[in-house]
XYZ file of C-alpha atoms in Angstrom:
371
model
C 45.180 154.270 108.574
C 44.518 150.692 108.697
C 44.487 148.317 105.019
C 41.122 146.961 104.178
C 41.278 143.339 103.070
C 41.508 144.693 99.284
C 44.397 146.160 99.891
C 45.996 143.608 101.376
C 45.423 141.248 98.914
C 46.510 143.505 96.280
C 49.550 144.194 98.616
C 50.144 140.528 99.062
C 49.453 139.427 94.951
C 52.190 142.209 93.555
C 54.737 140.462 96.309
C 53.649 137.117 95.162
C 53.487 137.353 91.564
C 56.723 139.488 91.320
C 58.759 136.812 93.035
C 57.454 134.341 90.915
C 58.354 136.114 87.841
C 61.970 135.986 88.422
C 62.044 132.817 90.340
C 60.341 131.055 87.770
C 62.726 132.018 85.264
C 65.558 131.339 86.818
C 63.756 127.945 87.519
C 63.542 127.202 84.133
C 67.365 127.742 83.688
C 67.872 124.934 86.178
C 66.228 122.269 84.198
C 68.123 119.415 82.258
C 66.677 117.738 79.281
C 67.344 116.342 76.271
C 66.820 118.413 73.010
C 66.033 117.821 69.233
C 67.770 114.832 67.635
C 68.499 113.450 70.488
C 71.268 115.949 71.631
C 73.110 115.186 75.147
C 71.094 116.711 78.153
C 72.098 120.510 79.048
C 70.558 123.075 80.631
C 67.439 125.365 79.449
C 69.074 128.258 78.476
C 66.503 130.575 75.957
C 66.688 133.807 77.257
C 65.039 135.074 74.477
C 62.122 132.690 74.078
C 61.402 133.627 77.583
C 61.240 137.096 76.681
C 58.440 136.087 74.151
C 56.615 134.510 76.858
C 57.195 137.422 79.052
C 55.949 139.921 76.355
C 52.997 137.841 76.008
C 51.987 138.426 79.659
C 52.179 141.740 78.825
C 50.182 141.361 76.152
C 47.598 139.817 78.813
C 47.116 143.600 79.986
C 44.905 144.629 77.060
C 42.581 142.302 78.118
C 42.565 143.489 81.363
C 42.139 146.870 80.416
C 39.178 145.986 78.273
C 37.544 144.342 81.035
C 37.740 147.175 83.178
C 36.419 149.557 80.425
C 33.312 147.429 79.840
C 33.020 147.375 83.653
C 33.151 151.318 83.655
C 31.427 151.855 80.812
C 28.097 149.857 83.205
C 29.202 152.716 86.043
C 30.596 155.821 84.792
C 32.620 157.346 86.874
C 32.495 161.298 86.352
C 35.738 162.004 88.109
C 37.811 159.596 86.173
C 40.168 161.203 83.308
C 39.097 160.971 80.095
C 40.779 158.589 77.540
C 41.954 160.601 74.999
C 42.719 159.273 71.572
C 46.605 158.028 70.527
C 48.396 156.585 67.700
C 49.976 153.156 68.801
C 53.268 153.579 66.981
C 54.111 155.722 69.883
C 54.706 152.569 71.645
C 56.753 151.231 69.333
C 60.289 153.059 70.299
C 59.560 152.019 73.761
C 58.874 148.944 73.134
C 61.759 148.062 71.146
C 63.608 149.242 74.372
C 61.929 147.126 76.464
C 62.398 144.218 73.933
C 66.401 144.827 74.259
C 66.686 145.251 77.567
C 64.436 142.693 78.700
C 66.081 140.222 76.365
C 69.724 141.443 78.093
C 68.796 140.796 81.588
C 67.263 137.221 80.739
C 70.647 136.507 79.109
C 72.178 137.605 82.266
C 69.829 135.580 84.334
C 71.534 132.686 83.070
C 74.764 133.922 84.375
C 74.468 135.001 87.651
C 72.356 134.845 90.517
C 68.718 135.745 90.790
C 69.432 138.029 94.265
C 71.972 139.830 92.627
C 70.148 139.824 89.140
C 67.411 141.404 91.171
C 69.521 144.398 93.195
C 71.392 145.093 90.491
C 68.245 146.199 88.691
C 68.401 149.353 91.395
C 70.533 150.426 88.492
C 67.434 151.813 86.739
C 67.711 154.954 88.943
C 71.036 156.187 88.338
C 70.405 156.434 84.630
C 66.751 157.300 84.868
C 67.416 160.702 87.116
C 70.815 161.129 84.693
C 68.532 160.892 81.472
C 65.584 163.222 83.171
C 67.846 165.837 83.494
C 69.471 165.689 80.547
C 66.535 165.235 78.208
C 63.803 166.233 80.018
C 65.116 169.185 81.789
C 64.043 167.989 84.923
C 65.575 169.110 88.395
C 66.578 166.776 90.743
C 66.373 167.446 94.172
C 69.504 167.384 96.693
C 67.798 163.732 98.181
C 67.545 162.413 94.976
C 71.236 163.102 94.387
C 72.172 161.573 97.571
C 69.807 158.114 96.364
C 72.017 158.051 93.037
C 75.255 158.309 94.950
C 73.906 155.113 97.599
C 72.663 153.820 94.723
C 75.927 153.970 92.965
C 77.707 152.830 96.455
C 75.287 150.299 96.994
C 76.095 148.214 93.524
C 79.397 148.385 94.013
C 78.977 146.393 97.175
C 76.921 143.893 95.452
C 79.192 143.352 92.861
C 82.123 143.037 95.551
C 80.046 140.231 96.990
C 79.911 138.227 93.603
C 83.175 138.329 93.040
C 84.185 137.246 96.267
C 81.657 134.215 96.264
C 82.188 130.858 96.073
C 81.282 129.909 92.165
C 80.358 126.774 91.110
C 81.278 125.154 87.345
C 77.426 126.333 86.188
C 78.132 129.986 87.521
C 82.403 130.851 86.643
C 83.629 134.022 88.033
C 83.922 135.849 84.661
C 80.440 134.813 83.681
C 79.091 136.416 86.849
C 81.176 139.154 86.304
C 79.425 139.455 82.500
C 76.004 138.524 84.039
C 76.386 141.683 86.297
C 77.700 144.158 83.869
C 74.124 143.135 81.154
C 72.005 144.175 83.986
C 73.767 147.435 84.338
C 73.837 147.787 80.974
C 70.240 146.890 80.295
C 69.141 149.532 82.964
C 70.631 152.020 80.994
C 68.021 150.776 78.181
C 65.061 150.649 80.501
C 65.700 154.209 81.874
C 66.237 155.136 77.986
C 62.174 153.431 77.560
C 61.129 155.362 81.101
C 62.148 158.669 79.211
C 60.833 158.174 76.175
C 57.420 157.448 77.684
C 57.533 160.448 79.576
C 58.491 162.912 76.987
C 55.942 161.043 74.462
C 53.221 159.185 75.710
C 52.165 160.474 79.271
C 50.616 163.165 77.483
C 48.125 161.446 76.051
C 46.298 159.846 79.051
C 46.757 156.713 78.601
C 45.957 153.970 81.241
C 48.803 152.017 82.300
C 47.025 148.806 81.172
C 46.311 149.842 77.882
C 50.302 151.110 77.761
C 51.786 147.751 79.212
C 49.487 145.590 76.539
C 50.252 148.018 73.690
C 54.114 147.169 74.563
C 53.990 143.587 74.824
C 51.913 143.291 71.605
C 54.816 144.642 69.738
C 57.162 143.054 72.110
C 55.434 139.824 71.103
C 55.332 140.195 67.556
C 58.843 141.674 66.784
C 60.588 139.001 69.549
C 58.871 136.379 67.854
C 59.688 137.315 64.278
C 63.224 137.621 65.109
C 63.662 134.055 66.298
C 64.116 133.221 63.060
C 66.898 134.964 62.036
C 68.503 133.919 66.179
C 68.493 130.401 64.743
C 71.247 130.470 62.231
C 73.138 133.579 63.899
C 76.112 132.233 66.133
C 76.447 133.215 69.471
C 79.790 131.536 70.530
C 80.029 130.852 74.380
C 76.855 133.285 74.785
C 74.739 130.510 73.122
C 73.326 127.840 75.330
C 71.995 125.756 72.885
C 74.000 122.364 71.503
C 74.137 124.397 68.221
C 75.966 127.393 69.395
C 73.241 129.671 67.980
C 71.561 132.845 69.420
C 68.622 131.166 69.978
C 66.740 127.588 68.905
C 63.132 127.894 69.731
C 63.136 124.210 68.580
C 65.307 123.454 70.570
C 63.148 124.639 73.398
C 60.247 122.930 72.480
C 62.197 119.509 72.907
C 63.187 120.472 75.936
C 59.738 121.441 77.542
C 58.280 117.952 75.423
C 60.946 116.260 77.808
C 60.746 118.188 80.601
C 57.001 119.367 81.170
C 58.441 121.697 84.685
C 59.868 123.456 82.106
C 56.376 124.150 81.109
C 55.227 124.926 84.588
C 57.991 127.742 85.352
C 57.417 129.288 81.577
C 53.872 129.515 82.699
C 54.291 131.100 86.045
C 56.436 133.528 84.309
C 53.846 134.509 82.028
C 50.681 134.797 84.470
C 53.132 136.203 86.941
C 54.043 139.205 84.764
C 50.454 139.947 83.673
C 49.187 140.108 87.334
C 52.080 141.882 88.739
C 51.622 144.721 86.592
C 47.560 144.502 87.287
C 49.082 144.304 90.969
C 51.312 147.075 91.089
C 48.736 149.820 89.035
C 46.157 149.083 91.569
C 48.641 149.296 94.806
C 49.361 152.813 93.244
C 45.922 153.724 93.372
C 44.787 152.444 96.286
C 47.886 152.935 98.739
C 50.640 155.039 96.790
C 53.901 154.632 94.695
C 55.662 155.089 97.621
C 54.372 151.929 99.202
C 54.397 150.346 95.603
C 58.412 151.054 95.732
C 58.204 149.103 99.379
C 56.747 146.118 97.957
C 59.106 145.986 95.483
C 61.803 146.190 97.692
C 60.464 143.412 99.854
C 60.174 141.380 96.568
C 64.320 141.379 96.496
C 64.065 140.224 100.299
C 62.114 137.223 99.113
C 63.538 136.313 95.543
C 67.085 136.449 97.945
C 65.620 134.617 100.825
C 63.868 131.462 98.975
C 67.213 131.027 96.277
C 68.895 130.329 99.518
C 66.432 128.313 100.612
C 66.631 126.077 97.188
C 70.507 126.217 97.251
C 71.028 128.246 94.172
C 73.155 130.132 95.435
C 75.567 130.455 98.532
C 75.426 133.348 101.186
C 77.257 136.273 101.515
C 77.231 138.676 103.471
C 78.041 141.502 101.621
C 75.012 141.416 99.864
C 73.116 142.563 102.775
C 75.331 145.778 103.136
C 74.816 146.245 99.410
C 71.206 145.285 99.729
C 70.390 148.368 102.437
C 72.670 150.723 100.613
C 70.648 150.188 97.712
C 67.305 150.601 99.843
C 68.347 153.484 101.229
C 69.260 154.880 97.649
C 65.691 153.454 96.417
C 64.008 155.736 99.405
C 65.825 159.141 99.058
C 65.483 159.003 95.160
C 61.695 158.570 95.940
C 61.407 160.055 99.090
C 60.272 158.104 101.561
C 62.689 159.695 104.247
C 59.801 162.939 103.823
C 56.773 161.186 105.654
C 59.474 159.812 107.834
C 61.053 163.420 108.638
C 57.774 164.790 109.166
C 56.570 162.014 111.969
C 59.722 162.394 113.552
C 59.198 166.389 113.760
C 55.526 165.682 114.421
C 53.803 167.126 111.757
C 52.037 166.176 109.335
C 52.833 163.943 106.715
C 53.330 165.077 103.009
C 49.964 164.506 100.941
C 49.360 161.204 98.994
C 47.355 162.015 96.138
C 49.906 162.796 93.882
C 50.953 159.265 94.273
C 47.590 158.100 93.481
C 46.202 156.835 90.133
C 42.852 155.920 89.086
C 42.441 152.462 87.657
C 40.740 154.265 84.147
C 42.915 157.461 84.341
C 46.311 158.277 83.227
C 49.705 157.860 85.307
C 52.923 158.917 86.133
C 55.031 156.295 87.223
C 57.036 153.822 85.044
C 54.315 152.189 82.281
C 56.357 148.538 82.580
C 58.119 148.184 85.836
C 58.503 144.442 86.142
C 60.941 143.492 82.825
């Protein structure tokens, strides 16, 4: 079946807009300015204000969602799910999960490579199908057993590749080394969040949207609050600030008064994050999840292919063993070999609609998938 123009524009903005997000992050990190007091010039390293700004996008999302209610509400659709009613707080526990995990991986952004930052994210899986069985009481299927073990095979390769790279004095071999074991860790977080949404707020019916927003508002609030406290608590070599802390917002601010492309690449991170989730809900609903996994696949491709481009990192190639190892675990965990399987025997392909969402009903698929 052929993509209508739609499509491909939604298609083409969750490609777009999740590329930016990382790239723009790791953009940021590049910068040199000057901060407060006229400190020395070093780089901007805030994982944790970016996280704000990220949790803000997020935040974006309720707007969103209230747009598209008001635009339903003018043509009611009778098929659509009902909204049923839900206490926020359930948000909250996954929300502080996405606050600590998202906050890891930016920390590790500054340490190693946005390619490998990106693969390594593949993680998520392993943990996820680990944490459905175990708390859920889910059964995993012999393919999805098979995607854990590529998976597994897959980020061993990519970590191989770092530390056989050539590593410059920004990027040492042990902070790589560190960068890549945060991800890993903070996957083990996000699948923690992906569970806990399951088990407690799928139930409920509520629209992706709605969830995302609800997240990053006490994402937002919580992140923001706790700046405070980052600014006297020392950090030793993890800091990357002149004053050693956790975190100096003010520090920050200098920086982007001196630097306004700072300014630029904190902004693309924040629009980036809101549209990519708009992005990704709608490619569910109007393709599938299983073409929403592609997409996001193809995102690596591109994050890979332009910090090559821009000389932020060198080539290895490794990383494009470990890359298809890891797409091949990302397809049998979610089965794309099954359409596959069934051209090749010449039947017909598994039905879609499972996959499918409406864009003012309920879904099943991770609420935030772009942390």
């Amino acid at each position: 079946m052929a993509w209508t123009k739609y499509q491909l524009f939604l298609a083409g903005l969750m490609l777009v807009t999740g590329s930016i997000n990382t790239l723009s992050a790791k953009w940021a990190d590049n910068f040199v300015a000057p901060g407060c007091g006229g400190s020395q010039e070093h780089s901007f390293q805030h994982p944790f204000l970016q996280a704000v700004g990220m949790f803000l996008g997020e935040f974006s999302c309720l707007a969103a969602f209230y747009l598209l209610r008001c635009r339903a509400a003018r043509h009611p659709d009778t098929s659509a799910d009902p909204q049923q009613p839900f206490n926020p707080l359930l948000f909250l526990p996954p929300a502080l999960c996405d606050m600590t995990g998202t906050s890891i991986m930016y920390v590790a952004l500054n340490m190693t490579s946005a390619s490998s930052f990106q693969m390594l994210r593949g993680a998520v899986i392993i943990f996820t199908g680990l944490f459905s069985v175990a708390f859920l009481g889910r059964r995993l299927a012999l393919s999805q057993w098979l995607g854990i073990l590529a998976t597994i095979a897959g980020l061993v390769v990519v970590g191989l590749a770092d530390l056989l790279s050539k590593h410059d004095s920004q990027h040492k071999l042990s902070e790589v080394i560190t960068g890549d074991l945060l991800i890993i860790m903070a996957q083990i977080i996000v699948s923690i969040q992906m569970v806990l949404e399951e088990k407690f707020v799928y139930k409920h019916n509520v629209h992706p949207l709605r969830a995302v927003g609800t997240e990053g508002l006490f994402g937002f609030v919580i992140l923001s609050l706790l700046l405070v406290p980052m600014y006297y608590i020392p950090a030793g070599s993890f800091s990357g600030n002149p004053r050693g802390t956790l975190e100096d917002a003010l520090d920050a601010f200098c920086q982007v008064g001196r630097q306004p492309l700072i300014a630029l690449a904190l902004l693309g991170n924040i629009s980036s994050i809101a549209f990519f989730n708009f992005a990704g809900i709608s490619v569910t609903k109007e393709l599938s999840a299983t073409t929403r996994m592609v997409l996001d696949s193809l995102r690596t491709v591109v994050i890979w292919a332009l910090s090559l481009a821009l000389g932020w990192e060198a080539f290895h190639p490794l990383q494009i063993l470990g890359f298809l190892i890891l797409l091949a675990g990302t397809a049998l965990y979610n089965g794309l070999h099954r359409p596959l399987l069934a051209r090749l025997s010449r039947g017909r392909p598994p039905a879609e609609e499972g996959e499918h969402e409406r864009l003012l009903g309920g879904s099943r698929t991770a609420i935030n998938s772009a942390s």
